[in-house]
Tab-separated table of N, CA, C and O in Angstrom:
chain	number	residue	atom	x	y	z
R	119	UNK	N	-21.962	287.102	108.876
R	119	UNK	CA	-20.938	287.934	108.288
R	119	UNK	C	-21.487	288.564	107.010
R	119	UNK	O	-22.052	287.885	106.177
R	120	UNK	N	-21.321	289.854	106.856
R	120	UNK	CA	-21.797	290.551	105.667
R	120	UNK	C	-20.947	290.165	104.459
R	120	UNK	O	-19.773	289.838	104.593
R	121	UNK	N	-21.547	290.186	103.289
R	121	UNK	CA	-20.804	289.890	102.065
R	121	UNK	C	-19.638	290.869	101.936
R	121	UNK	O	-19.774	292.049	102.204
R	122	UNK	N	-18.491	290.336	101.525
R	122	UNK	CA	-17.273	291.119	101.327
R	122	UNK	C	-16.731	291.736	102.607
R	122	UNK	O	-16.072	292.774	102.573
R	123	UNK	N	-17.007	291.109	103.737
R	123	UNK	CA	-16.445	291.548	105.009
R	123	UNK	C	-15.803	290.349	105.688
R	123	UNK	O	-16.456	289.336	105.927
R	124	UNK	N	-14.516	290.477	105.988
R	124	UNK	CA	-13.811	289.425	106.714
R	124	UNK	C	-13.816	289.787	108.190
R	124	UNK	O	-13.698	290.955	108.551
R	125	UNK	N	-13.954	288.789	109.037
R	125	UNK	CA	-13.920	288.994	110.479
R	125	UNK	C	-12.674	288.306	111.014
R	125	UNK	O	-12.485	287.106	110.812
R	126	UNK	N	-11.809	289.072	111.666
R	126	UNK	CA	-10.598	288.520	112.263
R	126	UNK	C	-10.800	288.548	113.765
R	126	UNK	O	-10.914	289.616	114.364
R	127	UNK	N	-10.885	287.353	114.375
R	127	UNK	CA	-11.252	287.245	115.778
R	127	UNK	C	-10.345	286.229	116.467
R	127	UNK	O	-10.348	285.047	116.098
R	128	UNK	N	-9.574	286.654	117.465
R	128	UNK	CA	-8.679	285.718	118.148
R	128	UNK	C	-9.424	284.615	118.904
R	128	UNK	O	-8.835	283.588	119.233
R	129	UNK	N	-10.723	284.779	119.153
R	129	UNK	CA	-11.513	283.744	119.834
R	129	UNK	C	-11.973	282.654	118.874
R	129	UNK	O	-12.442	281.613	119.297
R	130	UNK	N	-11.834	282.900	117.586
R	130	UNK	CA	-12.241	281.927	116.577
R	130	UNK	C	-11.197	280.828	116.462
R	130	UNK	O	-10.003	281.058	116.617
R	131	UNK	N	-11.650	279.637	116.152
R	131	UNK	CA	-10.722	278.521	115.970
R	131	UNK	C	-10.355	278.340	114.504
R	131	UNK	O	-9.790	277.314	114.134
R	132	UNK	N	-10.647	279.322	113.676
R	132	UNK	CA	-10.379	279.170	112.252
R	132	UNK	C	-8.878	279.159	111.962
R	132	UNK	O	-8.053	279.578	112.775
R	133	UNK	N	-8.548	278.649	110.795
R	133	UNK	CA	-7.172	278.597	110.316
R	133	UNK	C	-6.960	279.757	109.355
R	133	UNK	O	-7.821	280.042	108.523
R	134	UNK	N	-5.821	280.414	109.461
R	134	UNK	CA	-5.490	281.513	108.560
R	134	UNK	C	-4.291	281.123	107.709
R	134	UNK	O	-3.273	280.675	108.229
R	135	UNK	N	-4.422	281.303	106.412
R	135	UNK	CA	-3.316	281.147	105.474
R	135	UNK	C	-2.908	282.535	105.026
R	135	UNK	O	-3.759	283.314	104.583
R	136	UNK	N	-1.633	282.854	105.160
R	136	UNK	CA	-1.107	284.093	104.590
R	136	UNK	C	-0.083	283.670	103.545
R	136	UNK	O	0.896	282.992	103.854
R	137	UNK	N	-0.360	284.039	102.312
R	137	UNK	CA	0.474	283.657	101.187
R	137	UNK	C	1.058	284.924	100.587
R	137	UNK	O	0.317	285.808	100.148
R	138	UNK	N	2.384	285.018	100.570
R	138	UNK	CA	3.061	286.206	100.068
R	138	UNK	C	3.689	285.880	98.720
R	138	UNK	O	4.557	285.009	98.623
R	139	UNK	N	3.214	286.563	97.699
R	139	UNK	CA	3.732	286.401	96.342
R	139	UNK	C	4.607	287.601	96.011
R	139	UNK	O	4.153	288.746	96.101
R	140	UNK	N	5.852	287.353	95.629
R	140	UNK	CA	6.704	288.408	95.081
R	140	UNK	C	6.469	288.391	93.576
R	140	UNK	O	6.460	287.319	92.955
R	141	UNK	N	6.284	289.573	92.994
R	141	UNK	CA	5.965	289.664	91.566
R	141	UNK	C	6.745	290.794	90.911
R	141	UNK	O	7.185	291.738	91.579
R	142	UNK	N	6.876	290.680	89.589
R	142	UNK	CA	7.355	291.817	88.813
R	142	UNK	C	6.184	292.801	88.769
R	142	UNK	O	5.027	292.385	88.627
R	143	UNK	N	6.463	294.101	88.898
R	143	UNK	CA	5.362	295.076	88.947
R	143	UNK	C	4.360	294.960	87.797
R	143	UNK	O	3.156	295.153	88.005
R	144	UNK	N	4.816	294.581	86.612
R	144	UNK	CA	3.892	294.484	85.478
R	144	UNK	C	2.965	293.269	85.579
R	144	UNK	O	1.990	293.174	84.840
R	145	UNK	N	3.229	292.350	86.513
R	145	UNK	CA	2.367	291.173	86.695
R	145	UNK	C	1.492	291.268	87.946
R	145	UNK	O	0.660	290.404	88.185
R	146	UNK	N	1.676	292.306	88.758
R	146	UNK	CA	0.932	292.396	90.018
R	146	UNK	C	-0.579	292.399	89.786
R	146	UNK	O	-1.309	291.636	90.432
R	147	UNK	N	-1.057	293.227	88.906
R	147	UNK	CA	-2.506	293.323	88.663
R	147	UNK	C	-3.053	292.000	88.121
R	147	UNK	O	-4.161	291.587	88.489
R	148	UNK	N	-2.283	291.323	87.252
R	148	UNK	CA	-2.723	290.037	86.701
R	148	UNK	C	-2.875	288.992	87.804
R	148	UNK	O	-3.845	288.227	87.813
R	149	UNK	N	-1.906	288.941	88.728
R	149	UNK	CA	-1.984	287.970	89.810
R	149	UNK	C	-3.143	288.288	90.744
R	149	UNK	O	-3.918	287.396	91.109
R	150	UNK	N	-3.292	289.545	91.126
R	150	UNK	CA	-4.407	289.928	92.013
R	150	UNK	C	-5.747	289.582	91.359
R	150	UNK	O	-6.653	289.060	92.020
R	151	UNK	N	-5.858	289.814	90.067
R	151	UNK	CA	-7.095	289.505	89.342
R	151	UNK	C	-7.324	287.992	89.290
R	151	UNK	O	-8.443	287.518	89.505
R	152	UNK	N	-6.265	287.216	89.005
R	152	UNK	CA	-6.401	285.752	88.946
R	152	UNK	C	-6.828	285.191	90.296
R	152	UNK	O	-7.702	284.321	90.373
R	153	UNK	N	-6.218	285.679	91.385
R	153	UNK	CA	-6.601	285.229	92.724
R	153	UNK	C	-8.062	285.570	93.011
R	153	UNK	O	-8.814	284.748	93.532
R	154	UNK	N	-8.453	286.778	92.676
R	154	UNK	CA	-9.819	287.226	92.942
R	154	UNK	C	-10.840	286.436	92.121
R	154	UNK	O	-11.864	285.981	92.652
R	155	UNK	N	-10.563	286.247	90.847
R	155	UNK	CA	-11.504	285.521	89.989
R	155	UNK	C	-11.640	284.068	90.414
R	155	UNK	O	-12.749	283.528	90.437
R	156	UNK	N	-10.519	283.416	90.758
R	156	UNK	CA	-10.582	282.024	91.201
R	156	UNK	C	-11.324	281.895	92.520
R	156	UNK	O	-12.077	280.946	92.728
R	157	UNK	N	-11.111	282.855	93.399
R	157	UNK	CA	-11.819	282.837	94.675
R	157	UNK	C	-13.316	282.959	94.444
R	157	UNK	O	-14.106	282.206	95.006
R	158	UNK	N	-13.706	283.894	93.610
R	158	UNK	CA	-15.132	284.122	93.365
R	158	UNK	C	-15.779	282.935	92.655
R	158	UNK	O	-16.887	282.537	93.009
R	159	UNK	N	-15.095	282.349	91.678
R	159	UNK	CA	-15.726	281.299	90.881
R	159	UNK	C	-15.698	279.925	91.548
R	159	UNK	O	-16.646	279.156	91.392
R	160	UNK	N	-14.644	279.591	92.289
R	160	UNK	CA	-14.557	278.241	92.840
R	160	UNK	C	-14.184	278.170	94.320
R	160	UNK	O	-14.831	277.458	95.073
R	161	UNK	N	-13.158	278.882	94.728
R	161	UNK	CA	-12.636	278.698	96.087
R	161	UNK	C	-13.688	279.012	97.146
R	161	UNK	O	-13.850	278.269	98.116
R	162	UNK	N	-14.431	280.087	96.974
R	162	UNK	CA	-15.413	280.495	97.992
R	162	UNK	C	-16.551	279.489	98.164
R	162	UNK	O	-17.299	279.544	99.130
R	163	UNK	N	-16.673	278.560	97.235
R	163	UNK	CA	-17.733	277.558	97.296
R	163	UNK	C	-17.266	276.252	97.941
R	163	UNK	O	-18.045	275.304	98.027
R	164	UNK	N	-16.013	276.208	98.390
R	164	UNK	CA	-15.462	274.996	98.985
R	164	UNK	C	-15.912	274.851	100.446
R	164	UNK	O	-16.080	275.860	101.144
R	165	UNK	N	-16.069	273.628	100.922
R	165	UNK	CA	-16.452	273.417	102.324
R	165	UNK	C	-15.419	274.040	103.270
R	165	UNK	O	-14.210	273.873	103.084
R	166	UNK	N	-15.912	274.796	104.244
R	166	UNK	CA	-15.045	275.397	105.251
R	166	UNK	C	-14.456	276.735	104.871
R	166	UNK	O	-13.795	277.374	105.694
R	167	UNK	N	-14.696	277.205	103.651
R	167	UNK	CA	-14.185	278.522	103.249
R	167	UNK	C	-14.865	279.609	104.061
R	167	UNK	O	-16.082	279.597	104.226
R	168	UNK	N	-14.095	280.558	104.572
R	168	UNK	CA	-14.653	281.701	105.292
R	168	UNK	C	-14.428	283.011	104.558
R	168	UNK	O	-15.349	283.791	104.373
R	169	UNK	N	-13.175	283.288	104.175
R	169	UNK	CA	-12.902	284.556	103.499
R	169	UNK	C	-11.534	284.543	102.835
R	169	UNK	O	-10.663	283.749	103.188
R	170	UNK	N	-11.380	285.421	101.869
R	170	UNK	CA	-10.081	285.718	101.265
R	170	UNK	C	-10.000	287.229	101.108
R	170	UNK	O	-10.953	287.863	100.656
R	171	UNK	N	-8.858	287.785	101.485
R	171	UNK	CA	-8.558	289.193	101.264
R	171	UNK	C	-7.272	289.243	100.451
R	171	UNK	O	-6.291	288.574	100.792
R	172	UNK	N	-7.279	290.008	99.380
R	172	UNK	CA	-6.119	290.109	98.496
R	172	UNK	C	-5.591	291.531	98.589
R	172	UNK	O	-6.331	292.491	98.389
R	173	UNK	N	-4.302	291.640	98.901
R	173	UNK	CA	-3.654	292.932	99.089
R	173	UNK	C	-2.546	293.096	98.053
R	173	UNK	O	-1.744	292.179	97.863
R	174	UNK	N	-2.477	294.253	97.407
R	174	UNK	CA	-1.425	294.562	96.436
R	174	UNK	C	-0.572	295.694	97.002
R	174	UNK	O	-1.097	296.751	97.366
R	175	UNK	N	0.744	295.464	97.067
R	175	UNK	CA	1.635	296.482	97.642
R	175	UNK	C	1.693	297.715	96.735
R	175	UNK	O	1.537	297.620	95.516
R	176	UNK	N	1.928	298.848	97.343
R	176	UNK	CA	1.978	300.096	96.597
R	176	UNK	C	3.172	300.162	95.655
R	176	UNK	O	3.117	300.863	94.645
R	177	UNK	N	4.242	299.428	95.959
R	177	UNK	CA	5.419	299.440	95.073
R	177	UNK	C	5.284	298.473	93.898
R	177	UNK	O	6.152	298.399	93.044
R	178	UNK	N	4.186	297.698	93.855
R	178	UNK	CA	3.929	296.793	92.739
R	178	UNK	C	4.647	295.462	92.809
R	178	UNK	O	4.516	294.643	91.910
R	179	UNK	N	5.392	295.198	93.887
R	179	UNK	CA	6.255	294.015	93.930
R	179	UNK	C	5.706	292.844	94.741
R	179	UNK	O	6.326	291.781	94.766
R	180	UNK	N	4.559	293.029	95.395
R	180	UNK	CA	4.048	291.977	96.273
R	180	UNK	C	2.528	291.903	96.186
R	180	UNK	O	1.852	292.918	96.057
R	181	UNK	N	2.019	290.677	96.276
R	181	UNK	CA	0.589	290.425	96.460
R	181	UNK	C	0.484	289.514	97.674
R	181	UNK	O	1.189	288.505	97.769
R	182	UNK	N	-0.370	289.886	98.624
R	182	UNK	CA	-0.581	289.076	99.810
R	182	UNK	C	-2.021	288.569	99.787
R	182	UNK	O	-2.958	289.340	99.615
R	183	UNK	N	-2.153	287.264	99.961
R	183	UNK	CA	-3.453	286.600	100.005
R	183	UNK	C	-3.676	286.161	101.458
R	183	UNK	O	-2.926	285.346	101.980
R	184	UNK	N	-4.684	286.717	102.110
R	184	UNK	CA	-5.027	286.398	103.501
R	184	UNK	C	-6.317	285.595	103.447
R	184	UNK	O	-7.367	286.126	103.069
R	185	UNK	N	-6.245	284.297	103.759
R	185	UNK	CA	-7.414	283.425	103.636
R	185	UNK	C	-7.760	282.795	104.978
R	185	UNK	O	-6.866	282.421	105.737
R	186	UNK	N	-9.052	282.681	105.248
R	186	UNK	CA	-9.525	282.040	106.471
R	186	UNK	C	-10.365	280.819	106.110
R	186	UNK	O	-11.229	280.880	105.231
R	187	UNK	N	-10.094	279.722	106.841
R	187	UNK	CA	-10.824	278.470	106.678
R	187	UNK	C	-11.372	278.054	108.037
R	187	UNK	O	-10.760	278.334	109.068
R	188	UNK	N	-12.502	277.384	108.045
R	188	UNK	CA	-13.150	276.994	109.297
R	188	UNK	C	-12.257	276.097	110.146
R	188	UNK	O	-12.309	276.152	111.378
R	189	UNK	N	-11.416	275.279	109.490
R	189	UNK	CA	-10.535	274.390	110.240
R	189	UNK	C	-9.361	273.985	109.357
R	189	UNK	O	-9.407	274.134	108.127
R	190	UNK	N	-8.356	273.437	109.990
R	190	UNK	CA	-7.212	272.913	109.240
R	190	UNK	C	-7.659	271.763	108.337
R	190	UNK	O	-7.175	271.614	107.215
R	191	UNK	N	-8.590	270.953	108.821
R	191	UNK	CA	-9.090	269.829	108.029
R	191	UNK	C	-9.761	270.326	106.740
R	191	UNK	O	-9.568	269.729	105.671
R	192	UNK	N	-10.560	271.377	106.829
R	192	UNK	CA	-11.180	271.939	105.628
R	192	UNK	C	-10.115	272.424	104.647
R	192	UNK	O	-10.194	272.169	103.444
R	193	UNK	N	-9.126	273.142	105.167
R	193	UNK	CA	-8.058	273.661	104.313
R	193	UNK	C	-7.297	272.515	103.649
R	193	UNK	O	-7.033	272.547	102.439
R	194	UNK	N	-6.949	271.499	104.420
R	194	UNK	CA	-6.196	270.374	103.863
R	194	UNK	C	-7.010	269.624	102.818
R	194	UNK	O	-6.468	269.161	101.805
R	195	UNK	N	-8.324	269.507	103.032
R	195	UNK	CA	-9.185	268.884	102.023
R	195	UNK	C	-9.177	269.673	100.726
R	195	UNK	O	-9.106	269.102	99.632
R	196	UNK	N	-9.243	270.979	100.835
R	196	UNK	CA	-9.171	271.849	99.663
R	196	UNK	C	-7.830	271.676	98.947
R	196	UNK	O	-7.775	271.564	97.716
R	197	UNK	N	-6.745	271.616	99.707
R	197	UNK	CA	-5.407	271.507	99.121
R	197	UNK	C	-5.179	270.160	98.427
R	197	UNK	O	-4.368	270.078	97.513
R	198	UNK	N	-5.876	269.117	98.829
R	198	UNK	CA	-5.712	267.788	98.224
R	198	UNK	C	-6.344	267.685	96.839
R	198	UNK	O	-6.055	266.754	96.086
R	199	UNK	N	-7.195	268.617	96.490
R	199	UNK	CA	-7.897	268.531	95.208
R	199	UNK	C	-6.953	268.869	94.047
R	199	UNK	O	-6.232	269.855	94.090
R	200	UNK	N	-6.981	268.046	92.985
R	200	UNK	CA	-6.119	268.318	91.821
R	200	UNK	C	-6.363	269.704	91.214
R	200	UNK	O	-5.423	270.372	90.790
R	201	UNK	N	-7.626	270.142	91.201
R	201	UNK	CA	-7.917	271.464	90.626
R	201	UNK	C	-7.302	272.591	91.468
R	201	UNK	O	-6.923	273.640	90.940
R	202	UNK	N	-7.185	272.376	92.774
R	202	UNK	CA	-6.525	273.368	93.630
R	202	UNK	C	-5.052	273.458	93.262
R	202	UNK	O	-4.507	274.555	93.112
R	203	UNK	N	-4.413	272.318	93.098
R	203	UNK	CA	-2.991	272.310	92.743
R	203	UNK	C	-2.766	272.979	91.386
R	203	UNK	O	-1.785	273.697	91.201
R	204	UNK	N	-3.686	272.774	90.459
R	204	UNK	CA	-3.590	273.426	89.149
R	204	UNK	C	-3.689	274.942	89.291
R	204	UNK	O	-2.915	275.680	88.687
R	205	UNK	N	-4.630	275.415	90.113
R	205	UNK	CA	-4.763	276.864	90.340
R	205	UNK	C	-3.503	277.432	90.982
R	205	UNK	O	-3.019	278.493	90.575
R	206	UNK	N	-2.960	276.727	91.965
R	206	UNK	CA	-1.761	277.220	92.650
R	206	UNK	C	-0.579	277.315	91.694
R	206	UNK	O	0.211	278.263	91.775
R	207	UNK	N	-0.453	276.364	90.780
R	207	UNK	CA	0.626	276.439	89.779
R	207	UNK	C	0.439	277.650	88.866
R	207	UNK	O	1.403	278.325	88.508
R	208	UNK	N	-0.815	277.941	88.519
R	208	UNK	CA	-1.091	279.112	87.666
R	208	UNK	C	-0.716	280.401	88.401
R	208	UNK	O	-0.094	281.288	87.825
R	209	UNK	N	-1.082	280.492	89.673
R	209	UNK	CA	-0.725	281.686	90.456
R	209	UNK	C	0.790	281.817	90.560
R	209	UNK	O	1.342	282.898	90.383
R	210	UNK	N	1.466	280.709	90.866
R	210	UNK	CA	2.923	280.727	91.021
R	210	UNK	C	3.609	281.132	89.718
R	210	UNK	O	4.669	281.769	89.742
R	211	UNK	N	2.995	280.789	88.587
R	211	UNK	CA	3.563	281.158	87.292
R	211	UNK	C	3.590	282.651	87.045
R	211	UNK	O	4.359	283.137	86.215
R	212	UNK	N	2.763	283.392	87.758
R	212	UNK	CA	2.740	284.849	87.632
R	212	UNK	C	3.693	285.525	88.618
R	212	UNK	O	3.898	286.734	88.549
R	213	UNK	N	4.259	284.753	89.533
R	213	UNK	CA	5.091	285.306	90.603
R	213	UNK	C	6.548	284.888	90.435
R	213	UNK	O	6.852	283.918	89.746
R	214	UNK	N	7.443	285.632	91.091
R	214	UNK	CA	8.849	285.231	91.121
R	214	UNK	C	9.124	284.350	92.328
R	214	UNK	O	10.072	283.571	92.321
R	215	UNK	N	8.311	284.466	93.378
R	215	UNK	CA	8.402	283.564	94.531
R	215	UNK	C	7.066	283.545	95.255
R	215	UNK	O	6.276	284.488	95.155
R	216	UNK	N	6.839	282.448	95.983
R	216	UNK	CA	5.609	282.268	96.744
R	216	UNK	C	5.990	281.749	98.120
R	216	UNK	O	6.762	280.805	98.229
R	217	UNK	N	5.446	282.380	99.178
R	217	UNK	CA	5.761	281.967	100.547
R	217	UNK	C	4.476	281.828	101.363
R	217	UNK	O	4.019	282.786	101.984
R	218	UNK	N	3.860	280.619	101.373
R	218	UNK	CA	2.655	280.405	102.166
R	218	UNK	C	3.000	279.957	103.589
R	218	UNK	O	3.966	279.233	103.800
R	219	UNK	N	2.199	280.405	104.560
R	219	UNK	CA	2.338	279.964	105.949
R	219	UNK	C	0.960	279.910	106.590
R	219	UNK	O	0.078	280.690	106.255
R	220	UNK	N	0.804	278.993	107.549
R	220	UNK	CA	-0.450	278.845	108.281
R	220	UNK	C	-0.326	279.524	109.640
R	220	UNK	O	0.718	279.437	110.287
R	221	UNK	N	-1.420	280.163	110.089
R	221	UNK	CA	-1.415	280.943	111.318
R	221	UNK	C	-2.696	280.744	112.116
R	221	UNK	O	-3.714	280.315	111.590
R	222	UNK	N	-2.644	281.152	113.375
R	222	UNK	CA	-3.827	281.374	114.202
R	222	UNK	C	-3.767	282.851	114.584
R	222	UNK	O	-2.675	283.425	114.691
R	223	UNK	N	-4.885	283.454	114.825
R	223	UNK	CA	-4.928	284.863	115.224
R	223	UNK	C	-4.624	284.938	116.709
R	223	UNK	O	-5.306	284.324	117.534
R	224	UNK	N	-3.595	285.682	117.078
R	224	UNK	CA	-3.206	285.835	118.484
R	224	UNK	C	-3.872	287.027	119.149
R	224	UNK	O	-4.198	286.975	120.327
R	225	UNK	N	-4.049	288.109	118.397
R	225	UNK	CA	-4.649	289.319	118.970
R	225	UNK	C	-5.170	290.204	117.857
R	225	UNK	O	-4.642	290.175	116.739
R	226	UNK	N	-6.180	291.002	118.167
R	226	UNK	CA	-6.701	292.012	117.255
R	226	UNK	C	-6.851	293.301	118.050
R	226	UNK	O	-7.390	293.297	119.159
R	227	UNK	N	-6.383	294.397	117.497
R	227	UNK	CA	-6.518	295.723	118.102
R	227	UNK	C	-7.167	296.626	117.063
R	227	UNK	O	-6.698	296.693	115.935
R	228	UNK	N	-8.236	297.279	117.413
R	228	UNK	CA	-8.956	298.135	116.459
R	228	UNK	C	-9.487	299.359	117.192
R	228	UNK	O	-9.662	299.342	118.408
R	229	UNK	N	-9.762	300.402	116.423
R	229	UNK	CA	-10.317	301.632	116.977
R	229	UNK	C	-11.756	301.401	117.407
R	229	UNK	O	-12.463	300.621	116.864
């Protein structure tokens, strides 16, 4: 996989986390930056990490974090770490609500 390229493949057994943060528009850039910096400095170095994509809505009210992990076990190991919980509290502090869910890729359609 090329640097800064995520691969979404329904044949992969990876786990996908989609985390939807609702934010006040004046905090959107801060949250996107915090997610990106934490991913670059620590999260991407965790066992089983595959990718993170951070999306900021055009209306300024939402940040979506799309993360891929090699397995549910890798993701759960990451989530058990105290430093992970500290980071998640910091992210949540910038948001008005947080809605994480775990997924598998069912289909991909591309040009």
